[in-house]
PDB file of C-alpha atoms in Angstrom:
ATOM      1  CA  UNK A   1       3.313  20.882  -5.015  1.00  0.00           C
ATOM      2  CA  UNK A   2       1.058  19.138  -2.000  1.00  0.00           C
ATOM      3  CA  UNK A   3       0.159  15.111  -0.931  1.00  0.00           C
ATOM      4  CA  UNK A   4      -3.499  14.426  -1.152  1.00  0.00           C
ATOM      5  CA  UNK A   5      -4.156  11.033   0.903  1.00  0.00           C
ATOM      6  CA  UNK A   6      -7.527   9.406   1.603  1.00  0.00           C
ATOM      7  CA  UNK A   7      -9.434   9.900   4.684  1.00  0.00           C
ATOM      8  CA  UNK A   8     -12.696   6.753   4.575  1.00  0.00           C
ATOM      9  CA  UNK A   9     -13.825   8.897   7.735  1.00  0.00           C
ATOM     10  CA  UNK A  10     -14.747  11.786   5.136  1.00  0.00           C
ATOM     11  CA  UNK A  11     -16.837   9.479   2.648  1.00  0.00           C
ATOM     12  CA  UNK A  12     -14.447  11.740  -0.032  1.00  0.00           C
ATOM     13  CA  UNK A  13     -14.808  11.357  -3.608  1.00  0.00           C
ATOM     14  CA  UNK A  14     -10.991  12.734  -3.905  1.00  0.00           C
ATOM     15  CA  UNK A  15      -9.419   9.129  -4.281  1.00  0.00           C
ATOM     16  CA  UNK A  16     -11.462   6.181  -4.340  1.00  0.00           C
ATOM     17  CA  UNK A  17     -13.349   4.060  -1.785  1.00  0.00           C
ATOM     18  CA  UNK A  18     -12.384   1.162  -3.064  1.00  0.00           C
ATOM     19  CA  UNK A  19      -8.709  -0.563  -2.880  1.00  0.00           C
ATOM     20  CA  UNK A  20      -7.524  -1.801  -5.415  1.00  0.00           C
ATOM     21  CA  UNK A  21      -6.647  -5.546  -5.454  1.00  0.00           C
ATOM     22  CA  UNK A  22      -3.834  -6.700  -5.035  1.00  0.00           C
ATOM     23  CA  UNK A  23      -3.438  -9.885  -7.234  1.00  0.00           C
ATOM     24  CA  UNK A  24      -2.433  -9.824 -10.974  1.00  0.00           C
ATOM     25  CA  UNK A  25      -5.292  -7.540 -12.545  1.00  0.00           C
ATOM     26  CA  UNK A  26      -8.001  -9.801 -13.959  1.00  0.00           C
ATOM     27  CA  UNK A  27      -7.176 -10.945 -17.231  1.00  0.00           C
ATOM     28  CA  UNK A  28      -8.721 -14.093 -18.975  1.00  0.00           C
ATOM     29  CA  UNK A  29      -4.759 -16.428 -20.137  1.00  0.00           C
ATOM     30  CA  UNK A  30      -7.335 -18.002 -22.555  1.00  0.00           C
ATOM     31  CA  UNK A  31      -8.856 -14.420 -24.697  1.00  0.00           C
ATOM     32  CA  UNK A  32      -6.207 -11.856 -23.092  1.00  0.00           C
ATOM     33  CA  UNK A  33      -8.832  -9.773 -21.888  1.00  0.00           C
ATOM     34  CA  UNK A  34      -9.455  -7.671 -18.448  1.00  0.00           C
ATOM     35  CA  UNK A  35     -12.236  -9.337 -17.459  1.00  0.00           C
ATOM     36  CA  UNK A  36     -13.003  -6.372 -14.795  1.00  0.00           C
ATOM     37  CA  UNK A  37     -11.807  -2.722 -14.949  1.00  0.00           C
ATOM     38  CA  UNK A  38     -11.894  -0.845 -11.369  1.00  0.00           C
ATOM     39  CA  UNK A  39     -11.553   2.910 -11.184  1.00  0.00           C
ATOM     40  CA  UNK A  40      -9.253   4.373  -8.981  1.00  0.00           C
ATOM     41  CA  UNK A  41      -9.576   7.925  -9.126  1.00  0.00           C
ATOM     42  CA  UNK A  42     -12.366   9.966  -9.895  1.00  0.00           C
ATOM     43  CA  UNK A  43     -11.420  12.937 -11.566  1.00  0.00           C
ATOM     44  CA  UNK A  44      -8.765  12.388 -15.271  1.00  0.00           C
ATOM     45  CA  UNK A  45      -5.654  10.902 -15.181  1.00  0.00           C
ATOM     46  CA  UNK A  46      -3.812   9.569 -18.426  1.00  0.00           C
ATOM     47  CA  UNK A  47      -0.276   8.138 -18.920  1.00  0.00           C
ATOM     48  CA  UNK A  48      -0.310   5.507 -16.312  1.00  0.00           C
ATOM     49  CA  UNK A  49       2.754   4.053 -16.031  1.00  0.00           C
ATOM     50  CA  UNK A  50       4.347   1.156 -13.791  1.00  0.00           C
ATOM     51  CA  UNK A  51       8.383   1.302 -13.134  1.00  0.00           C
ATOM     52  CA  UNK A  52       9.478  -0.919 -16.274  1.00  0.00           C
ATOM     53  CA  UNK A  53      10.588  -4.144 -14.300  1.00  0.00           C
ATOM     54  CA  UNK A  54       6.954  -4.517 -13.270  1.00  0.00           C
ATOM     55  CA  UNK A  55       5.246  -4.235 -16.161  1.00  0.00           C
ATOM     56  CA  UNK A  56       2.582  -7.549 -16.585  1.00  0.00           C
ATOM     57  CA  UNK A  57       2.835  -7.479 -12.919  1.00  0.00           C
ATOM     58  CA  UNK A  58       1.377  -6.049  -9.507  1.00  0.00           C
ATOM     59  CA  UNK A  59       3.162  -2.907  -8.866  1.00  0.00           C
ATOM     60  CA  UNK A  60       2.749  -0.962  -5.415  1.00  0.00           C
ATOM     61  CA  UNK A  61       3.079   2.870  -7.498  1.00  0.00           C
ATOM     62  CA  UNK A  62       1.657   3.773 -10.661  1.00  0.00           C
ATOM     63  CA  UNK A  63       2.797   6.675 -12.086  1.00  0.00           C
ATOM     64  CA  UNK A  64       0.241   9.398 -14.425  1.00  0.00           C
ATOM     65  CA  UNK A  65       0.122  12.520 -15.577  1.00  0.00           C
ATOM     66  CA  UNK A  66      -3.435  14.521 -14.011  1.00  0.00           C
ATOM     67  CA  UNK A  67      -4.931  17.822 -13.559  1.00  0.00           C
ATOM     68  CA  UNK A  68      -5.059  19.979  -9.698  1.00  0.00           C
ATOM     69  CA  UNK A  69      -8.605  18.311  -7.651  1.00  0.00           C
ATOM     70  CA  UNK A  70     -10.964  20.262  -9.340  1.00  0.00           C
ATOM     71  CA  UNK A  71     -10.109  21.218 -12.805  1.00  0.00           C
ATOM     72  CA  UNK A  72     -12.761  21.378 -15.002  1.00  0.00           C
ATOM     73  CA  UNK A  73     -10.925  19.365 -18.105  1.00  0.00           C
ATOM     74  CA  UNK A  74     -13.477  19.984 -20.196  1.00  0.00           C
ATOM     75  CA  UNK A  75     -12.575  24.028 -19.931  1.00  0.00           C
ATOM     76  CA  UNK A  76      -8.927  23.214 -19.133  1.00  0.00           C
ATOM     77  CA  UNK A  77      -7.100  23.371 -22.412  1.00  0.00           C
ATOM     78  CA  UNK A  78      -9.252  26.340 -23.760  1.00  0.00           C
ATOM     79  CA  UNK A  79      -7.861  28.653 -20.395  1.00  0.00           C
ATOM     80  CA  UNK A  80      -4.351  26.760 -20.475  1.00  0.00           C
ATOM     81  CA  UNK A  81      -4.454  28.652 -24.384  1.00  0.00           C
ATOM     82  CA  UNK A  82      -6.459  32.418 -23.675  1.00  0.00           C
ATOM     83  CA  UNK A  83      -4.850  32.395 -20.022  1.00  0.00           C
ATOM     84  CA  UNK A  84      -1.444  30.267 -20.135  1.00  0.00           C
ATOM     85  CA  UNK A  85      -1.611  29.268 -16.777  1.00  0.00           C
ATOM     86  CA  UNK A  86      -2.685  25.569 -16.226  1.00  0.00           C
ATOM     87  CA  UNK A  87      -3.151  23.322 -13.220  1.00  0.00           C
ATOM     88  CA  UNK A  88      -1.167  19.933 -14.495  1.00  0.00           C
ATOM     89  CA  UNK A  89       0.203  17.666 -12.525  1.00  0.00           C
ATOM     90  CA  UNK A  90       2.508  14.388 -12.148  1.00  0.00           C
ATOM     91  CA  UNK A  91       1.246  11.814  -9.370  1.00  0.00           C
ATOM     92  CA  UNK A  92       2.752   8.496  -7.670  1.00  0.00           C
ATOM     93  CA  UNK A  93      -0.620   6.593  -7.087  1.00  0.00           C
ATOM     94  CA  UNK A  94      -0.068   4.093  -3.679  1.00  0.00           C
ATOM     95  CA  UNK A  95      -2.020   0.899  -4.086  1.00  0.00           C
ATOM     96  CA  UNK A  96      -1.249  -0.368  -0.810  1.00  0.00           C
ATOM     97  CA  UNK A  97      -2.055   2.807   1.034  1.00  0.00           C
ATOM     98  CA  UNK A  98      -4.568   4.761  -1.120  1.00  0.00           C
ATOM     99  CA  UNK A  99      -2.218   7.638  -1.886  1.00  0.00           C
ATOM    100  CA  UNK A 100      -1.796  10.131  -4.297  1.00  0.00           C
ATOM    101  CA  UNK A 101       1.253  12.404  -4.159  1.00  0.00           C
ATOM    102  CA  UNK A 102       1.596  15.597  -6.652  1.00  0.00           C
ATOM    103  CA  UNK A 103       4.007  17.282  -8.156  1.00  0.00           C
ATOM    104  CA  UNK A 104       2.478  20.981  -9.654  1.00  0.00           C
ATOM    105  CA  UNK A 105       4.519  23.011 -11.864  1.00  0.00           C
ATOM    106  CA  UNK A 106       2.853  26.492 -11.203  1.00  0.00           C
ATOM    107  CA  UNK A 107       1.830  28.756 -14.026  1.00  0.00           C
ATOM    108  CA  UNK A 108       2.806  28.778 -18.075  1.00  0.00           C
ATOM    109  CA  UNK A 109       4.101  25.129 -17.352  1.00  0.00           C
ATOM    110  CA  UNK A 110       3.264  22.327 -19.366  1.00  0.00           C
ATOM    111  CA  UNK A 111       3.895  19.238 -19.178  1.00  0.00           C
ATOM    112  CA  UNK A 112       4.752  15.546 -20.176  1.00  0.00           C
ATOM    113  CA  UNK A 113       3.862  11.809 -19.110  1.00  0.00           C
ATOM    114  CA  UNK A 114       6.331  11.029 -15.629  1.00  0.00           C
ATOM    115  CA  UNK A 115       8.692   8.179 -16.579  1.00  0.00           C
ATOM    116  CA  UNK A 116      10.071   6.474 -13.865  1.00  0.00           C
ATOM    117  CA  UNK A 117      14.093   5.550 -14.186  1.00  0.00           C
ATOM    118  CA  UNK A 118      14.803   2.772 -11.715  1.00  0.00           C
ATOM    119  CA  UNK A 119      18.622   2.996 -10.028  1.00  0.00           C
ATOM    120  CA  UNK A 120      20.816   0.450 -11.395  1.00  0.00           C
ATOM    121  CA  UNK A 121      21.658  -2.137  -8.181  1.00  0.00           C
ATOM    122  CA  UNK A 122      18.380  -1.269  -7.208  1.00  0.00           C
ATOM    123  CA  UNK A 123      15.305  -0.844  -9.556  1.00  0.00           C
ATOM    124  CA  UNK A 124      12.710  -0.521  -6.550  1.00  0.00           C
ATOM    125  CA  UNK A 125      14.195   3.450  -6.245  1.00  0.00           C
ATOM    126  CA  UNK A 126      14.687   5.270  -8.486  1.00  0.00           C
ATOM    127  CA  UNK A 127      13.380   8.865  -9.997  1.00  0.00           C
ATOM    128  CA  UNK A 128      10.173  10.439 -11.993  1.00  0.00           C
ATOM    129  CA  UNK A 129      11.473  12.500 -14.981  1.00  0.00           C
ATOM    130  CA  UNK A 130       9.375  14.468 -16.822  1.00  0.00           C
ATOM    131  CA  UNK A 131       9.739  17.081 -20.047  1.00  0.00           C
ATOM    132  CA  UNK A 132       8.646  21.101 -19.267  1.00  0.00           C
ATOM    133  CA  UNK A 133       7.762  23.421 -21.709  1.00  0.00           C
ATOM    134  CA  UNK A 134       7.512  26.968 -20.020  1.00  0.00           C
ATOM    135  CA  UNK A 135       5.258  29.191 -22.412  1.00  0.00           C
ATOM    136  CA  UNK A 136       6.861  32.285 -20.368  1.00  0.00           C
ATOM    137  CA  UNK A 137      10.046  32.543 -21.647  1.00  0.00           C
ATOM    138  CA  UNK A 138       9.542  29.206 -24.669  1.00  0.00           C
ATOM    139  CA  UNK A 139      12.084  26.967 -22.986  1.00  0.00           C
ATOM    140  CA  UNK A 140      12.277  23.383 -22.123  1.00  0.00           C
ATOM    141  CA  UNK A 141      13.868  21.969 -19.061  1.00  0.00           C
ATOM    142  CA  UNK A 142      14.005  17.749 -17.977  1.00  0.00           C
ATOM    143  CA  UNK A 143      12.598  17.866 -14.271  1.00  0.00           C
ATOM    144  CA  UNK A 144      13.925  15.066 -11.980  1.00  0.00           C
ATOM    145  CA  UNK A 145      12.334  14.081  -8.501  1.00  0.00           C
ATOM    146  CA  UNK A 146      13.220  11.366  -5.544  1.00  0.00           C
ATOM    147  CA  UNK A 147      10.482   8.976  -7.056  1.00  0.00           C
ATOM    148  CA  UNK A 148      10.089   8.568  -3.424  1.00  0.00           C
ATOM    149  CA  UNK A 149       9.775  12.596  -2.413  1.00  0.00           C
ATOM    150  CA  UNK A 150       7.330  13.684  -5.561  1.00  0.00           C
ATOM    151  CA  UNK A 151       5.715  16.275  -3.636  1.00  0.00           C
ATOM    152  CA  UNK A 152       9.401  17.543  -2.490  1.00  0.00           C
ATOM    153  CA  UNK A 153      11.357  19.824  -4.958  1.00  0.00           C
ATOM    154  CA  UNK A 154      13.062  18.366  -8.185  1.00  0.00           C
ATOM    155  CA  UNK A 155      16.240  16.807  -7.279  1.00  0.00           C
ATOM    156  CA  UNK A 156      17.863  18.896 -10.991  1.00  0.00           C
ATOM    157  CA  UNK A 157      16.781  20.490 -13.458  1.00  0.00           C
ATOM    158  CA  UNK A 158      17.651  20.391 -17.103  1.00  0.00           C
ATOM    159  CA  UNK A 159      17.824  22.882 -19.265  1.00  0.00           C
ATOM    160  CA  UNK A 160      17.693  21.981 -23.143  1.00  0.00           C
ATOM    161  CA  UNK A 161      19.125  23.439 -25.276  1.00  0.00           C
ATOM    162  CA  UNK A 162      15.462  23.890 -27.641  1.00  0.00           C
ATOM    163  CA  UNK A 163      11.859  23.387 -27.399  1.00  0.00           C
ATOM    164  CA  UNK A 164      10.335  20.455 -27.079  1.00  0.00           C
ATOM    165  CA  UNK A 165       7.157  20.116 -28.641  1.00  0.00           C
ATOM    166  CA  UNK A 166       3.979  19.913 -25.902  1.00  0.00           C
ATOM    167  CA  UNK A 167       2.766  16.450 -25.728  1.00  0.00           C
ATOM    168  CA  UNK A 168       5.931  14.816 -27.209  1.00  0.00           C
ATOM    169  CA  UNK A 169       6.748  11.297 -25.200  1.00  0.00           C
ATOM    170  CA  UNK A 170       9.184   8.976 -24.247  1.00  0.00           C
ATOM    171  CA  UNK A 171      10.232   5.824 -22.366  1.00  0.00           C
ATOM    172  CA  UNK A 172      13.501   5.245 -20.026  1.00  0.00           C
ATOM    173  CA  UNK A 173      16.276   2.981 -21.244  1.00  0.00           C
ATOM    174  CA  UNK A 174      19.010   2.602 -19.077  1.00  0.00           C
ATOM    175  CA  UNK A 175      22.868   2.267 -20.362  1.00  0.00           C
ATOM    176  CA  UNK A 176      23.949  -1.155 -22.185  1.00  0.00           C
TER     177      UNK A 176
END
């Protein structure tokens, strides 16, 4: 696990050169259509999400699935099938600092999208959950990370009683 920080002095394309807009996304209120799209990262990402209480509003953080920098997405699936290795990761993009914090899972592990679970009394603080399938031992676990320390070891790993299919999707619903 590691952190990648944007360094404008390097003129790096690892992260977006321009900062994302800090206002509400450009949506035409009459048509409901997006009027502007801004690329944040120059790499393949999927399943972006924000904390549930901020859906439809500006959010400092976006959680997403991605691959290690330099991964050839066209070859990744074939490599994963043939060699059982993967460069999948979950990440948190900070719109204020343009930092991308990533968690990698190692060989033989395949993950679902990150799901943000807020603390009950402070929705700006929480955990990030993902289901991890380990192809080496044919089992699944839920890995739970502190949302502010995604590049650290998970705070908890929960073994599941059966395998969860890869690409199975979910969401967080707090107990009422």
